[in-house]
Coordinates of C-alpha atoms in Angstrom, one line a residue:
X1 CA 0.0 0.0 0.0
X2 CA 1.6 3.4 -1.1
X3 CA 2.7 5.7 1.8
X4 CA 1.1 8.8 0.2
X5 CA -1.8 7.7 -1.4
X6 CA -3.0 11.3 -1.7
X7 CA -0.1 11.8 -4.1
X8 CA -1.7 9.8 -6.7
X9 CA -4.2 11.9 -7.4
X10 CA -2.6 15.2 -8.3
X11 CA -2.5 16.0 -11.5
X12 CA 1.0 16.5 -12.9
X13 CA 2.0 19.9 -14.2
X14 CA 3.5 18.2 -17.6
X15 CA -0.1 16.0 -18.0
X16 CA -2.2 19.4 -17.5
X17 CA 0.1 21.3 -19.9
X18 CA -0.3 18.7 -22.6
X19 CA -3.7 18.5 -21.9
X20 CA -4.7 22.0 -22.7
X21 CA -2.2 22.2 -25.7
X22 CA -4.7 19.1 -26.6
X23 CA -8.0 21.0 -26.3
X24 CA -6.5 24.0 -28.2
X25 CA -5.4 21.9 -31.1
X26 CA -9.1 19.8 -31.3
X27 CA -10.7 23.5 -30.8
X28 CA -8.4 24.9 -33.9
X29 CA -9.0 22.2 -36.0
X30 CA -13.0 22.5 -35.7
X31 CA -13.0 26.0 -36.4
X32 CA -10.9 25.4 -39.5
X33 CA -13.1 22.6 -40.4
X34 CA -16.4 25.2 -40.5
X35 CA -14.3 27.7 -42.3
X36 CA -13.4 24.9 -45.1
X37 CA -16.9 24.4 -45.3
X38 CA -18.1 28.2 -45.8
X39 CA -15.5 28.2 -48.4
X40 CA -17.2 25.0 -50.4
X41 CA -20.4 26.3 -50.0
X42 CA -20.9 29.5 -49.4
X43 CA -17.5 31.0 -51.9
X44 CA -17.1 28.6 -54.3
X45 CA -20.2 26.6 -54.5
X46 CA -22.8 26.3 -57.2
X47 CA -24.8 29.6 -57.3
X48 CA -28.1 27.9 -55.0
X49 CA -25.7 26.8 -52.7
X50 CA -24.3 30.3 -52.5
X51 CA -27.6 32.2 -52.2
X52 CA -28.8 29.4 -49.2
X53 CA -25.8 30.3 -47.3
X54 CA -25.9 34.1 -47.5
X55 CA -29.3 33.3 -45.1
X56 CA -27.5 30.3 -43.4
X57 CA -24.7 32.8 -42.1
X58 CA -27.6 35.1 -40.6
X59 CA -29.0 32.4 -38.8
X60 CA -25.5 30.6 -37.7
X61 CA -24.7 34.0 -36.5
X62 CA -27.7 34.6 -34.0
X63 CA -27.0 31.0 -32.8
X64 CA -23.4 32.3 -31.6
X65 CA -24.7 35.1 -30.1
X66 CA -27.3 33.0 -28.3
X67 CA -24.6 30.4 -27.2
X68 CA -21.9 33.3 -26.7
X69 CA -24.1 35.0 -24.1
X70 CA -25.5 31.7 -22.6
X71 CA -21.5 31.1 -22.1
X72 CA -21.5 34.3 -19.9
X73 CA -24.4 33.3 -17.8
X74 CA -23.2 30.1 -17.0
X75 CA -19.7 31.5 -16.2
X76 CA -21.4 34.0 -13.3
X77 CA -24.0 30.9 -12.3
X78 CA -20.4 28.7 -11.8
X79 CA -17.8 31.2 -10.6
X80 CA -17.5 29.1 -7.6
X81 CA -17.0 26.0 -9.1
X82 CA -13.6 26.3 -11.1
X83 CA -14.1 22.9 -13.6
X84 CA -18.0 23.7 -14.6
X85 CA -16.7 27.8 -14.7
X86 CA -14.0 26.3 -17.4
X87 CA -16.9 24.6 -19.2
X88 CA -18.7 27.6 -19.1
X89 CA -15.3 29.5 -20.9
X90 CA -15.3 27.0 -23.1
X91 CA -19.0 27.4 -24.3
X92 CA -18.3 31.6 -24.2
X93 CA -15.4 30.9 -26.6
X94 CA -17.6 28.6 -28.8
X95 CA -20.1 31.1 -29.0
X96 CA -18.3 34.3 -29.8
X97 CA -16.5 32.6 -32.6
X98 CA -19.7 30.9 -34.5
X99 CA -21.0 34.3 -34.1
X100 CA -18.1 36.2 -35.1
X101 CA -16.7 34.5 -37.9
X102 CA -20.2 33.8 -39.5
X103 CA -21.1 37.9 -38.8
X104 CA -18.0 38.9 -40.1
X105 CA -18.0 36.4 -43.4
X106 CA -21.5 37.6 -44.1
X107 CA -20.1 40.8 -44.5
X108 CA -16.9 40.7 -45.8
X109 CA -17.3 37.3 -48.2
X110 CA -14.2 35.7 -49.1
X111 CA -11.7 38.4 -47.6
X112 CA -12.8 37.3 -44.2
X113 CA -13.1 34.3 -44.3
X114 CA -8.8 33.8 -45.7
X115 CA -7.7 36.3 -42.5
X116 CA -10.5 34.5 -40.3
X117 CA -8.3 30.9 -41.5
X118 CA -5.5 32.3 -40.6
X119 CA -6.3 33.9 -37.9
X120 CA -7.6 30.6 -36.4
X121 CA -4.5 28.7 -37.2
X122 CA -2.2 31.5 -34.9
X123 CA -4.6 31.4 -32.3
X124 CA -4.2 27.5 -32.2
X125 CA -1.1 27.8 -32.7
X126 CA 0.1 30.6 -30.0
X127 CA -2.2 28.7 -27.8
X128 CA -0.1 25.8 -27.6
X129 CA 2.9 27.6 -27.5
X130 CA 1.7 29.1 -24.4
X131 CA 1.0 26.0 -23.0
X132 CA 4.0 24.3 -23.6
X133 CA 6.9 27.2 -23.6
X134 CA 8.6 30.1 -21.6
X135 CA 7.0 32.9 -20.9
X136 CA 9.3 34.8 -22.9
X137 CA 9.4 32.6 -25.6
X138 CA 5.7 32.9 -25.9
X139 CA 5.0 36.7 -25.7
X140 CA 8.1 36.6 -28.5
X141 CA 6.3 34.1 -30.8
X142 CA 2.8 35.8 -29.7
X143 CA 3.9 39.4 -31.1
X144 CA 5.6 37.7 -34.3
X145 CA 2.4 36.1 -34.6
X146 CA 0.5 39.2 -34.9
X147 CA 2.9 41.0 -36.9
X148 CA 2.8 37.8 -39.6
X149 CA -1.3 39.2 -39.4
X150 CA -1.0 42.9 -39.3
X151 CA 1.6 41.9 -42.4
X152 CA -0.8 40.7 -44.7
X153 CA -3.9 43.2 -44.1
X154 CA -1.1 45.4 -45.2
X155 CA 0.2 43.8 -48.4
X156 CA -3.6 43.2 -49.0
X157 CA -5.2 46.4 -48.4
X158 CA -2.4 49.2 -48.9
X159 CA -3.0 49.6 -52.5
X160 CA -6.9 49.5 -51.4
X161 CA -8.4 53.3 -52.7
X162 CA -11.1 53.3 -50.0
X163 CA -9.2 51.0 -47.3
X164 CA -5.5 52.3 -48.0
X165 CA -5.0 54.7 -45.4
X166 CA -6.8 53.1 -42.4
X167 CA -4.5 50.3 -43.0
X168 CA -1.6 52.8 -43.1
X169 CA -2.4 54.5 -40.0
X170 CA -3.1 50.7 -38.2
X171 CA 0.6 50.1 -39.4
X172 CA 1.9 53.1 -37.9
X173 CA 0.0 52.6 -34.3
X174 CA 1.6 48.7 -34.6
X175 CA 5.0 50.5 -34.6
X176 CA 4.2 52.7 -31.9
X177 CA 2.6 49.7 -29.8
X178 CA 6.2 47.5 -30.3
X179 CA 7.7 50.8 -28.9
X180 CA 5.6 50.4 -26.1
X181 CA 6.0 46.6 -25.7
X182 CA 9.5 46.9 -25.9
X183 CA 9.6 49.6 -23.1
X184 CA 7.0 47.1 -20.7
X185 CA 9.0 44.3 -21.0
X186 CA 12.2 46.8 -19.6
X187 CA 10.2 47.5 -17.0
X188 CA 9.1 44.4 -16.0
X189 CA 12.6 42.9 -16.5
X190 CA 14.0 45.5 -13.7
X191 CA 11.4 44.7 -11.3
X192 CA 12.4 41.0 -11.5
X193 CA 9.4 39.9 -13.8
X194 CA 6.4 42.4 -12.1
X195 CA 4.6 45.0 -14.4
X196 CA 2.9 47.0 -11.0
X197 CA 1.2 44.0 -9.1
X198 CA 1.0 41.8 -12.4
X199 CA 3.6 38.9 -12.6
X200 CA 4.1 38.8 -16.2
X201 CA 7.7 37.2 -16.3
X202 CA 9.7 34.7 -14.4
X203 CA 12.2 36.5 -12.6
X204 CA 15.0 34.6 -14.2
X205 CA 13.4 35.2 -17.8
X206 CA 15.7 36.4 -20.6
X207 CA 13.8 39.2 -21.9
X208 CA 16.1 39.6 -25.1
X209 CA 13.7 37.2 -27.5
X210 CA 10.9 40.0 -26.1
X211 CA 13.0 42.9 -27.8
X212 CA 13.8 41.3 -30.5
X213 CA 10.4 40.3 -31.6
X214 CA 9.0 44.2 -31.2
X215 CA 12.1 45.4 -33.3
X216 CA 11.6 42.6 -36.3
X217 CA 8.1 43.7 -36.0
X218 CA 8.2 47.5 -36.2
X219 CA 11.0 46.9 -38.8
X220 CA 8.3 44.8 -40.6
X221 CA 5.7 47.3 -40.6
X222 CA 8.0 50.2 -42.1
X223 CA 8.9 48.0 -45.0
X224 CA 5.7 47.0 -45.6
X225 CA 4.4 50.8 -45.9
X226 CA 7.0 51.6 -48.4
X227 CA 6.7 48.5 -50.5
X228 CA 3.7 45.8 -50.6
X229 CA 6.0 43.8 -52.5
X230 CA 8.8 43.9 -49.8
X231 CA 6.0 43.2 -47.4
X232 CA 5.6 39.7 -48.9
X233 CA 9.7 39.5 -48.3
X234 CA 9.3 40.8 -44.8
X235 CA 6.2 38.5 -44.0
X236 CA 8.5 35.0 -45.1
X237 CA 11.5 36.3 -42.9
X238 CA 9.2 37.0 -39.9
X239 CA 8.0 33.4 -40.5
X240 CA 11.6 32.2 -40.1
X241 CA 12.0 34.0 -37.1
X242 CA 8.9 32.6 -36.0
X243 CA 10.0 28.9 -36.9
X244 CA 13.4 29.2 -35.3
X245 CA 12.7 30.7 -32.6
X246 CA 10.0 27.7 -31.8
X247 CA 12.6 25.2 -32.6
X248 CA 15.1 26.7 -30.2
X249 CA 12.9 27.1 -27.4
X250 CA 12.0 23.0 -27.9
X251 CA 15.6 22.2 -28.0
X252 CA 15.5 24.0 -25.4
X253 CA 12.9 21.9 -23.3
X254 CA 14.5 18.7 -24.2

């Protein structure tokens, strides 16, 4: 008989981790599965199967909103009860993105739907990261993530006579906001990890993959509003960044 039997019944940190990198990727590849089917029916199907989706997407997005805001009320119902309050985050999550990516395709057609797949994909992606890596490795990867977005909204929509300088000015508020990443994670780095009462870093964390990130990012962004050709170039190098850094880091872990 075991001496601690209590023992056996923690969870272990690595089981948990893998775990919810688990749920993420099953989540990720659902929503990409409803996206692959809007595109067959609803952008490249016959023209009946078209016109019964443009209502279809109406309806799909009312349901999200339904389930998004029964999400919420099951949340505050089970704020005591952490596993059925996770549930409940789970459902609100479920919710906002039937909702949101069926309101948005509706409006937007086939553009939203292609930044909607891969949005999805670096959500699923960064998710897992975060499970599974450094905190520094993750906000790195998480900010080369979003640049790899803002990237091709840009390389997209520069040229874009009505969209052209909205997407200009979003580039230039990206620059300013890896200007002010860059200066948080300082901050934090001084204070051994804290950001005012917020532990955002280990207190051992290199910060340096942080800085780097922001700077390849803002460098990004000022190549891609002189060039959307060069923003194509910028978008494959970020990638790279994005692929070696994830490969050190597991290296890393090993």
């Amino acid at each position: 008989m075991p001496k601690n039997p209590n023992n056996q019944s923690k969870p272990v940190k690595g089981t948990e981790t893998m775990n919810g990198a688990m749920k993420l990727f099953l989540a990720g590849l659902v929503a990409e599965l409803y996206l692959l089917i809007i595109r067959r029916f609803y952008v490249t199907g016959t023209a009946v199967q078209m016109i019964a989706w443009f209502d279809y997407l109406v309806y799909l997005a009312a349901a999200g909103g339904v389930v998004f805001l029964a999400g919420l009320a099951l949340a505050a119902a089970w704020r005591k009860d952490k596993k059925k309050r996770t549930i409940a985050w789970y459902i609100t999550g479920a919710g906002a993105f039937l909702g949101g990516a069926s309101g948005l395709i509706r409006l937007f057609n086939a553009p939203a739907l292609s930044l909607l797949t891969v949005v999805v994909f670096l959500v699923m992606l960064l998710g897992i990261l975060w499970q599974l890596y450094d905190r520094e490795c993750a906000y790195a990867l998480t900010i080369l993530g979003l640049s790899l977005v803002v990237l091709w909204v840009c390389r997209k929509e520069l040229s874009n006579m009505y969209l052209g300088v909205y997407v200009r000015v979003l580039a230039v508020a990206y620059i300013l906001l890896m200007g002010v990443l860059a200066l948080l994670a300082r901050r934090a780095d001084q204070k051994g990890g804290m950001l005012g009462s917020l532990r955002v870093l280990p207190a051992s964390a290199d910060v340096l993959p942080v800085y780097v990130a922001c700077a390849l990012s803002a460098a990004a962004m000022v190549i891609a509003l002189i060039s959307a050709t060069a923003a194509y170039y910028a978008m494959w190098g970020l990638g790279l960044v994005v692929f070696a850094l994830a490969v050190y880091y597991t290296v890393k872990q090993l």
